[in-house]
Coordinates of C-alpha atoms in Angstrom, one line a residue:
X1 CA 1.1 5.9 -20.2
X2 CA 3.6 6.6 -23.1
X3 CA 3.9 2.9 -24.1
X4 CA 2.8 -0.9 -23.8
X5 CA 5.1 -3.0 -21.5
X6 CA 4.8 -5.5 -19.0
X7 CA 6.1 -3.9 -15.3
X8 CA 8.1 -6.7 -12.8
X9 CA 8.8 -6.4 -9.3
X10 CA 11.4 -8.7 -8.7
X11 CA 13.8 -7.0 -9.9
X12 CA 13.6 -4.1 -7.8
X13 CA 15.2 -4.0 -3.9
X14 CA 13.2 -4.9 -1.4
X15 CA 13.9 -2.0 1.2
X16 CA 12.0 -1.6 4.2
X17 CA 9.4 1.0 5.5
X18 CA 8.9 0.7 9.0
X19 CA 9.3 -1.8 11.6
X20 CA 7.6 -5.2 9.8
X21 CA 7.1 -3.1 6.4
X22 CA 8.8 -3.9 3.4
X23 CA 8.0 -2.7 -0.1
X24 CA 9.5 -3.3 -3.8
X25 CA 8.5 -0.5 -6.1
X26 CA 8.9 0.9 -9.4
X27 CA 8.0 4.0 -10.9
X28 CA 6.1 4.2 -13.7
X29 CA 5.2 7.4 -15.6
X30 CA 6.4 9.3 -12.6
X31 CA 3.9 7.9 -10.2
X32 CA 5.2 4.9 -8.0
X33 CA 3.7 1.5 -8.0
X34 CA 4.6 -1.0 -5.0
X35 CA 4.2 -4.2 -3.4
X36 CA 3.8 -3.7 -0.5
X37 CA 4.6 -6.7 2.6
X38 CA 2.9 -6.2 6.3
X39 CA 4.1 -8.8 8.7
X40 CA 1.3 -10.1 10.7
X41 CA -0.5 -7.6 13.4
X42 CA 1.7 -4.7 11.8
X43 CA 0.5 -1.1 12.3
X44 CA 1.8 1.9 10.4
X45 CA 2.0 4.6 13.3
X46 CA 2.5 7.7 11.3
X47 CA -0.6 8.9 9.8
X48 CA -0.6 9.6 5.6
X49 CA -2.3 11.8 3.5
X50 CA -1.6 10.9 0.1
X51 CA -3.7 9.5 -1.9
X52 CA -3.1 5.5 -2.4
X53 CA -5.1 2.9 -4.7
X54 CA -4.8 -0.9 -4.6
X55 CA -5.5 -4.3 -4.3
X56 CA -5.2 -7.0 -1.7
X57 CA -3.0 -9.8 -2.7
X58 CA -2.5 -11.7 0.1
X59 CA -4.3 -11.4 4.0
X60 CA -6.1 -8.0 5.0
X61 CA -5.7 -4.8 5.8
X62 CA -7.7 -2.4 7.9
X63 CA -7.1 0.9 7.4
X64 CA -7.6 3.2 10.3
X65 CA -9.5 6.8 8.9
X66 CA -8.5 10.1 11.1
X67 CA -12.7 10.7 10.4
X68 CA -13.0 7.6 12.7
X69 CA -14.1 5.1 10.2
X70 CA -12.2 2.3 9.3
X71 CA -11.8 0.4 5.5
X72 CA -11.0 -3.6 6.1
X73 CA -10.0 -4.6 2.6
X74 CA -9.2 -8.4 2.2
X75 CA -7.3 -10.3 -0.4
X76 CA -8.9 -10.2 -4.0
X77 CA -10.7 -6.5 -3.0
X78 CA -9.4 -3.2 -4.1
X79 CA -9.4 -0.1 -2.0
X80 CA -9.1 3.8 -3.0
X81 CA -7.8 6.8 -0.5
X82 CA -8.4 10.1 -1.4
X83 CA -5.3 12.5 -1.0
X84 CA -5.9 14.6 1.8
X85 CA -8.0 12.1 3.9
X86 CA -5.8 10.9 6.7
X87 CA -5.3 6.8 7.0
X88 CA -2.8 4.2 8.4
X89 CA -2.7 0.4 7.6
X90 CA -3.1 -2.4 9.9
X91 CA -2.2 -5.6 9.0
X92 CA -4.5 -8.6 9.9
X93 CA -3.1 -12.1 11.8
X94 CA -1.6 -13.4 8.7
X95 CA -0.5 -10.2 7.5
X96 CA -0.7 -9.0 4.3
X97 CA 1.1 -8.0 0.4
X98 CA -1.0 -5.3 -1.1
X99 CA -0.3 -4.0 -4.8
X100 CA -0.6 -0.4 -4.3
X101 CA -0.6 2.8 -6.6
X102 CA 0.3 6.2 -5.0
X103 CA -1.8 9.0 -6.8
X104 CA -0.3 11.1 -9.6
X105 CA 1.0 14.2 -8.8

């Protein structure tokens, strides 16, 4: 990071995703930092490689692994995807806001 300073997201458009996905986000040091809004039940259908890390904020998530497995993360629990691994977010009944970092370059 080149300097101390405090990042806010209200500022920044909201602008959706996909169907029921919204996201404000900001980039910082080249590497984009987002908060991200699932309406309840929401599924992301495309599949994503890169690599994400994050927090919960609100609801859960499960994210569905192409190895089969699957990652439920709830609110106040962090979660890490390696780039490369393929994965796609589900939302839970209330939905969910995650806090997520995409992977540097």
């Amino acid at each position: 990071m080149s300097a101390a300073r405090s990042v806010a997201f209200d500022g920044a458009p909201l602008e959706r995703e996909a169907p029921g996905i919204a996201s404000r986000s900001i980039e910082v040091d080249g590497v984009r930092w987002a908060v991200v809004e699932f309406e309840p039940g929401i599924s992301r259908e495309e599949w994503c490689e890169e690599g994400h890390c994050g927090l919960v904020l609100e609801g859960e998530v499960v994210y569905e692994l192409t190895a089969g497995d699957a990652l439920r993360v709830v609110a106040g629990e962090a979660f890490a995807l390696p780039e490369g691994d393929g994965h796609r977010a589900r939302a839970g009944a209330a939905g969910a806001r995650l806090f997520v970092i995409d992977r540097a370059p």
